[in-house]
Amino acid sequence: MPSYRAPVKDTLFVLQSVCKLDAHSNLPGFADATPDVVQAVVEEGGKFCEGVLAPINHSGDLQGCTRHADGSVTTPDGFKAAYDAFVEGGWGTLMAPSDYGGQGMPHIIGTVFQEFSASANMAFAMYPGLNEGAQAAIMAVGSPELKERFLPNMVHGRWTGTMNLTEPQCGTDLGLIRTRAEPQADGSYKISGTKIFISAGEHDLSENIIHLVLAKTPDAPDSVKGISLFLVPKFLVNADGTLGARNGVSCGSIEHKMGIHANATCVMNYDGATGYLLGEEMKGLRAMFIMMNAARLGVGVQGLAQAEVAYQNAVTYARDRLQGRALTGAKNPDAKADPLMVHPDVRRMLMDGRAFIEGARALILWGGLQVDLAHKAATPEERELADDLISLLTPVIKGYCTDKGYEIATTSQQVYGGHGYIAEWGMEQFVRDARIAQIYEGTNGIQAMDLVGRKLAMNGGRGLRAYLGLIAENVASGKADPRTEALATGLEKAAGELQAATMWLMQNGMTNPDNAGAGATAYLHLMGIVALGEMWLRMAIASHAALDAGSSDKPFFEAKLITARYFAERNFPDCGALRRKIEAGSAAMMAMPAEAF
Amino acid sequence: MPSYRAPVKDTLFVLQSVCKLDAHSNLPGFADATPDVVQAVVEEGGKFCEGVLAPINHSGDLQGCTRHADGSVTTPDGFKAAYDAFVEGGWGTLMAPSDYGGQGMPHIIGTVFQEFSASANMAFAMYPGLNEGAQAAIMAVGSPELKERFLPNMVHGRWTGTMNLTEPQCGTDLGLIRTRAEPQADGSYKISGTKIFISAGEHDLSENIIHLVLAKTPDAPDSVKGISLFLVPKFLVNADGTLGARNGVSCGSIEHKMGIHANATCVMNYDGATGYLLGEEMKGLRAMFIMMNAARLGVGVQGLAQAEVAYQNAVTYARDRLQGRALTGAKNPDAKADPLMVHPDVRRMLMDGRAFIEGARALILWGGLQVDLAHKAATPEERELADDLISLLTPVIKGYCTDKGYEIATTSQQVYGGHGYIAEWGMEQFVRDARIAQIYEGTNGIQAMDLVGRKLAMNGGRGLRAYLGLIAENVASGKADPRTEALATGLEKAAGELQAATMWLMQNGMTNPDNAGAGATAYLHLMGIVALGEMWLRMAIASHAALDAGSSDKPFFEAKLITARYFAERNFPDCGALRRKIEAGSAAMMAMPAEAF
């Protein structure tokens, strides 16, 4: 059975030294997040995930969810008790505004708990995760009355939420939606249609489930421009807030999937269910994207989280398993073999994991900070900058961190040799669970198109310019110290490849948009390496500063510096290769007749 | 449910135009493999795999194998009938020598059937695959009496074989083996111990199971030098060839695994079982490697095979699924959306698959030819050259083709979006099945160490020199025609990176062997790209020749040329990056204290 220890120390380092949380204590929400409070939340959150969520991760995978003849769904043994403890501990209320019973903590702090819980038990963490996404959409566009009626119970966790987009004939292309919404005399709507792949669509954890559903009103145009968003509760809610009649929505079946078995993926049937318009009619997609952007960041976190837990277990195995001898002579001469850890190729796998994980954690928490700053920074300029940066980097965090998350989960499984393939060791579950993160909330191909087709050109390219400027600043700081000069120079070169690739895409995507599509995924990966490289430079600078200041935790900072070097040596070389792939354009792939494939 | 069509046309192209089968018709075995016979075997083999094996692949995964209280194991529904049809059709006898009832066809032809069957049903194909490996070892080192007693029934398929290496405490490091062999007065041995991960260790397909088992005799040194190989039948065999008493070997349990559910992975308990020494005492490892080298090539085939079937289904889905519009304007204006195939990023995924698959098929069949030539070529020089080449490339075929096989299975699953994650669509099975090929028969890290640590230096580097010489010859041919000049130049540059990386490893691995270990996997991938690139150049030259000769199948050869170009554009850029990673050496990864991970 695998185990999990929350990476408390590394998290506190990133919050303090990379994100400089103290520097933002003047902002709403941050004032309460004093160093003591942050440390307590991180430590206690870690303990909860280690002690309550991790122990039911493997058993939950084996047992899965069960749908009964009446359409009800039971989660695996222990999930209801763990969810009750989750609610009791207030872990779902961290980021929610105090108006609705939340703790009003910064988004960056909530992101820490997202990571820990998604490492400990990804299938479990999705239930509150979807609830948070639904809350975000209601907060953003719901009427005061809907907010009042639904948000307090959702924030509390007594009720949970879902997102209903996909239908059998439409995934990415939401213009194909067929679910209909008929307006009623009382201002409500009757919703009819079938939604598929609805995570947490039905379960036994909460008293009510609040579905947010995309549907078309009768006269809406037959395209994405005709989509509206509706709130459809499983149980109708009386005026006094008590639960009323069962609504016309039910779970038709649950899917048998590659992974996340403990999360119920439902086919949801809407049969004249009562729904309430959220926001304006035919502006549903905009409202959905509020929830979607937060969800995409959350999925990026899942990539990091599965890599982290898989890496941790691979390290333990590499320390414990005795097999073979070091190439440079026995390191454990009293035993019949050395631990796996002595073999460079095993260390390569572990270091690949570590270099990704620590870089991604920094990027994701720094991204969480930008979400906060976009709403709360003191000046409009600072808010615009933060919004530009997180808009640009959302597809990178989602796409790059989940592609790498799957890769590192697989690599960590590889450290186990044959045992990695056996279910009881638990490593193969991490791979299967990590796999979905590349697919849902917009496949990684869609993330790449969002980056290249929308985010680069947004506001005349302001976001990328700002980001490259910020990188150049850090490169300059890095070059000023001979100890970080090589890393800074490597990052400068990588950013140069990114700039050149951007230029190529701008010029050649204009004349033929297929050139942009052909290079999109390579471009997303290129920006991912640059983004992690930038974080590694920040971490290296901070580590030298800590050592110079005589830190009592020398081993921690020395390990950071070694990993920074490894990251640069093993990742920056790919930047030039990715640029060349982008610059190859679309000619070859588009020349192939469809029937020739 | 996914489907499978054997790639008959592409296979015949590779056999004829890349491997030039006709040019070898003077050799034993090849004489009977006339173009008509080869075409018939390929076509009928394809039909058998499509019609008999593919239909029970998905159901076999869902059902898995069952172990009963008496230790017997039942394979999934339909497997016994399919195996009977397999035996009836003589598909297991293709490559076996006629002395034992085989058809004596060249290894290269047997490799074709290996691919088709591993695409159609990898878990099924492993049963006869292990049988063939066991036969190879018995043929190579068994006494005339053991050969006579066991081989005819094994070749026929009435009996099957297994390989027993791994024990709980030892996988890669076979020096740690604890299974004991006590010599008996009659010349036999009593074998006692526990073996794990024994594929096809127990099942209901054959009347007897012949286990080849590594064990140590009483006075053997406690290292790999003390290992002997034994033949241990499930049922003892009487002098007249009939089955005798049940031997003291039994299946203690079967493993629950990530994939290949329909192949029984057994814990085998040996409790004073009667065994017969195969070859010389304490030379067991050498005998085992005869079987292992063939098995490693077979595992490389599995990587190709799973990529092929996953790719085929992704193509079908990309043609059928309507979603979104082409970036260059609607291609299917009468419907509400265009097929996925119009999107460059979808084509990127398909072309990545195609470029790998067709290149790997050529490499693997050409490798199969080298196995034949190593035994049957007319002169000692030709035999030595073929043996050098296949020794060098065995770890590349195993390691590179299975790493890429898993990648392409994953990429093909990605084409399906959310449906790829759902079991009933069958794509996730390909990923789970493909995953084991990177692990068993020596993990891919072990393949990389075999390449860098043994194969490069073998015979003073004769193999690599010969291979680079052969590449240079093809580059010269390619450069002579302006139509293949760019491809040839790309290959030349890639081979130059390989040469430079080799030089670096030679120099820096000598002073510190950790440098060789640190770069081994990157080096294996680098050689994999060069090897596929070389095949693409051959195929491009052959395609131009066919078009120049007025081939009636223009679309086939034009698609080859497009794919060759795509391969070069998207794979050669990685060679320089891989070289730089190799040249980074082991300093960073080895600097990390074990406790700091």
mmCIF file of C-alpha atoms in Angstrom, chain A residues 331-475:
data_model
loop_
_atom_site.group_PDB
_atom_site.id
_atom_site.type_symbol
_atom_site.label_atom_id
_atom_site.label_comp_id
_atom_site.label_asym_id
_atom_site.label_seq_id
_atom_site.Cartn_x
_atom_site.Cartn_y
_atom_site.Cartn_z
ATOM 1 C CA LYS A 331 27.750 1.016 -1.421
ATOM 2 C CA ASN A 332 26.117 -1.452 0.948
ATOM 3 C CA PRO A 333 28.825 -4.113 1.160
ATOM 4 C CA ASP A 334 27.380 -5.895 4.186
ATOM 5 C CA ALA A 335 24.211 -6.797 2.302
ATOM 6 C CA LYS A 336 23.912 -8.838 -0.862
ATOM 7 C CA ALA A 337 22.912 -5.812 -2.929
ATOM 8 C CA ASP A 338 22.761 -2.024 -2.877
ATOM 9 C CA PRO A 339 19.532 -0.032 -2.731
ATOM 10 C CA LEU A 340 18.073 1.009 -6.097
ATOM 11 C CA MET A 341 18.967 4.586 -5.196
ATOM 12 C CA VAL A 342 22.627 4.002 -6.136
ATOM 13 C CA HIS A 343 21.787 3.493 -9.816
ATOM 14 C CA PRO A 344 22.058 6.649 -11.938
ATOM 15 C CA ASP A 345 19.123 5.642 -14.152
ATOM 16 C CA VAL A 346 16.899 5.285 -11.080
ATOM 17 C CA ARG A 347 18.058 8.686 -9.860
ATOM 18 C CA ARG A 348 17.289 10.088 -13.296
ATOM 19 C CA MET A 349 13.689 8.982 -12.874
ATOM 20 C CA LEU A 350 13.466 10.403 -9.368
ATOM 21 C CA MET A 351 15.162 13.677 -10.305
ATOM 22 C CA ASP A 352 12.895 14.112 -13.324
ATOM 23 C CA GLY A 353 10.007 13.828 -10.889
ATOM 24 C CA ARG A 354 11.476 16.145 -8.311
ATOM 25 C CA ALA A 355 12.500 18.814 -10.829
ATOM 26 C CA PHE A 356 8.995 18.864 -12.273
ATOM 27 C CA ILE A 357 7.149 18.691 -8.966
ATOM 28 C CA GLU A 358 8.942 21.471 -7.128
ATOM 29 C CA GLY A 359 8.904 23.711 -10.192
ATOM 30 C CA ALA A 360 5.220 23.042 -10.791
ATOM 31 C CA ARG A 361 4.308 23.641 -7.154
ATOM 32 C CA ALA A 362 5.985 27.031 -7.310
ATOM 33 C CA LEU A 363 4.272 27.883 -10.606
ATOM 34 C CA ILE A 364 0.852 26.780 -9.397
ATOM 35 C CA LEU A 365 1.015 28.601 -6.074
ATOM 36 C CA TRP A 366 2.389 31.697 -7.764
ATOM 37 C CA GLY A 367 -0.510 31.320 -10.217
ATOM 38 C CA GLY A 368 -2.888 31.077 -7.255
ATOM 39 C CA LEU A 369 -1.436 34.350 -6.012
ATOM 40 C CA GLN A 370 -2.158 35.974 -9.376
ATOM 41 C CA VAL A 371 -5.810 34.910 -9.023
ATOM 42 C CA ASP A 372 -5.886 36.734 -5.708
ATOM 43 C CA LEU A 373 -4.078 39.788 -7.051
ATOM 44 C CA ALA A 374 -6.347 39.981 -10.096
ATOM 45 C CA HIS A 375 -9.219 40.612 -7.688
ATOM 46 C CA LYS A 376 -7.598 42.264 -4.732
ATOM 47 C CA ALA A 377 -4.409 44.109 -5.680
ATOM 48 C CA ALA A 378 -4.327 47.726 -4.669
ATOM 49 C CA THR A 379 -4.141 49.385 -8.096
ATOM 50 C CA PRO A 380 -5.966 48.719 -11.385
ATOM 51 C CA GLU A 381 -2.568 48.274 -13.065
ATOM 52 C CA GLU A 382 -1.550 45.536 -10.651
ATOM 53 C CA ARG A 383 -4.931 43.820 -11.047
ATOM 54 C CA GLU A 384 -4.674 43.966 -14.832
ATOM 55 C CA LEU A 385 -1.159 42.575 -14.789
ATOM 56 C CA ALA A 386 -2.119 39.676 -12.526
ATOM 57 C CA ASP A 387 -5.159 38.936 -14.667
ATOM 58 C CA ASP A 388 -3.068 39.012 -17.842
ATOM 59 C CA LEU A 389 -0.529 36.644 -16.356
ATOM 60 C CA ILE A 390 -2.965 34.076 -15.030
ATOM 61 C CA SER A 391 -5.045 34.185 -18.241
ATOM 62 C CA LEU A 392 -1.929 33.438 -20.237
ATOM 63 C CA LEU A 393 -0.700 30.722 -17.909
ATOM 64 C CA THR A 394 -3.971 28.906 -17.178
ATOM 65 C CA PRO A 395 -3.721 26.669 -20.281
ATOM 66 C CA VAL A 396 -0.024 26.087 -19.520
ATOM 67 C CA ILE A 397 -0.725 25.076 -15.922
ATOM 68 C CA LYS A 398 -3.565 22.814 -17.031
ATOM 69 C CA GLY A 399 -1.894 21.308 -20.095
ATOM 70 C CA TYR A 400 1.759 21.146 -19.169
ATOM 71 C CA CYS A 401 1.316 20.109 -15.545
ATOM 72 C CA THR A 402 -1.091 17.295 -16.448
ATOM 73 C CA ASP A 403 1.038 15.983 -19.343
ATOM 74 C CA LYS A 404 4.038 15.969 -17.039
ATOM 75 C CA GLY A 405 1.971 14.670 -14.124
ATOM 76 C CA TYR A 406 1.053 11.575 -16.137
ATOM 77 C CA GLU A 407 4.631 11.184 -17.323
ATOM 78 C CA ILE A 408 6.052 11.396 -13.808
ATOM 79 C CA ALA A 409 3.409 9.050 -12.395
ATOM 80 C CA THR A 410 4.446 6.576 -15.109
ATOM 81 C CA THR A 411 8.161 7.110 -14.442
ATOM 82 C CA SER A 412 7.656 6.641 -10.712
ATOM 83 C CA GLN A 413 5.755 3.422 -11.409
ATOM 84 C CA GLN A 414 8.736 2.334 -13.531
ATOM 85 C CA VAL A 415 11.047 2.587 -10.502
ATOM 86 C CA TYR A 416 9.119 -0.357 -9.013
ATOM 87 C CA GLY A 417 9.866 -2.678 -11.926
ATOM 88 C CA GLY A 418 7.319 -5.509 -12.087
ATOM 89 C CA HIS A 419 5.756 -4.552 -8.763
ATOM 90 C CA GLY A 420 4.688 -1.260 -10.303
ATOM 91 C CA TYR A 421 2.292 -3.144 -12.549
ATOM 92 C CA ILE A 422 0.603 -4.992 -9.669
ATOM 93 C CA ALA A 423 -2.521 -3.371 -8.250
ATOM 94 C CA GLU A 424 -1.756 -3.949 -4.569
ATOM 95 C CA TRP A 425 1.372 -1.767 -4.707
ATOM 96 C CA GLY A 426 -0.831 1.152 -5.684
ATOM 97 C CA MET A 427 1.482 2.761 -8.242
ATOM 98 C CA GLU A 428 -0.623 1.868 -11.249
ATOM 99 C CA GLN A 429 -3.613 3.659 -9.692
ATOM 100 C CA PHE A 430 -1.675 6.923 -9.716
ATOM 101 C CA VAL A 431 -1.052 6.491 -13.443
ATOM 102 C CA ARG A 432 -4.696 5.675 -14.175
ATOM 103 C CA ASP A 433 -5.976 8.527 -12.013
ATOM 104 C CA ALA A 434 -3.480 11.037 -13.447
ATOM 105 C CA ARG A 435 -4.541 10.153 -17.001
ATOM 106 C CA ILE A 436 -7.955 11.861 -16.807
ATOM 107 C CA ALA A 437 -6.411 15.229 -16.016
ATOM 108 C CA GLN A 438 -5.044 15.459 -19.569
ATOM 109 C CA ILE A 439 -8.545 14.931 -20.916
ATOM 110 C CA TYR A 440 -11.198 16.702 -18.897
ATOM 111 C CA GLU A 441 -11.953 20.417 -18.517
ATOM 112 C CA GLY A 442 -10.846 20.794 -22.133
ATOM 113 C CA THR A 443 -8.351 18.274 -23.516
ATOM 114 C CA ASN A 444 -4.749 19.387 -23.520
ATOM 115 C CA GLY A 445 -5.038 19.937 -27.271
ATOM 116 C CA ILE A 446 -7.786 22.436 -26.524
ATOM 117 C CA GLN A 447 -5.579 24.093 -23.909
ATOM 118 C CA ALA A 448 -2.873 24.447 -26.537
ATOM 119 C CA MET A 449 -5.335 26.024 -28.987
ATOM 120 C CA ASP A 450 -6.598 28.341 -26.260
ATOM 121 C CA LEU A 451 -3.014 29.441 -25.602
ATOM 122 C CA VAL A 452 -1.984 29.899 -29.227
ATOM 123 C CA GLY A 453 -5.293 30.962 -30.706
ATOM 124 C CA ARG A 454 -6.622 33.225 -27.964
ATOM 125 C CA LYS A 455 -4.251 34.007 -25.144
ATOM 126 C CA LEU A 456 -1.236 35.070 -27.211
ATOM 127 C CA ALA A 457 -3.158 37.660 -29.172
ATOM 128 C CA MET A 458 -5.409 38.864 -26.332
ATOM 129 C CA ASN A 459 -5.129 42.609 -25.773
ATOM 130 C CA GLY A 460 -2.572 42.855 -28.536
ATOM 131 C CA GLY A 461 -0.224 40.392 -26.880
ATOM 132 C CA ARG A 462 -0.016 42.351 -23.631
ATOM 133 C CA GLY A 463 0.066 39.253 -21.423
ATOM 134 C CA LEU A 464 3.025 37.565 -23.086
ATOM 135 C CA ARG A 465 4.931 40.850 -23.260
ATOM 136 C CA ALA A 466 4.434 41.341 -19.542
ATOM 137 C CA TYR A 467 5.464 37.775 -18.812
ATOM 138 C CA LEU A 468 8.612 37.957 -20.923
ATOM 139 C CA GLY A 469 9.437 41.267 -19.230
ATOM 140 C CA LEU A 470 9.109 39.657 -15.840
ATOM 141 C CA ILE A 471 11.352 36.782 -16.932
ATOM 142 C CA ALA A 472 13.945 39.247 -18.230
ATOM 143 C CA GLU A 473 13.956 40.984 -14.846
ATOM 144 C CA ASN A 474 14.599 37.720 -13.042
ATOM 145 C CA VAL A 475 17.251 36.740 -15.561
#
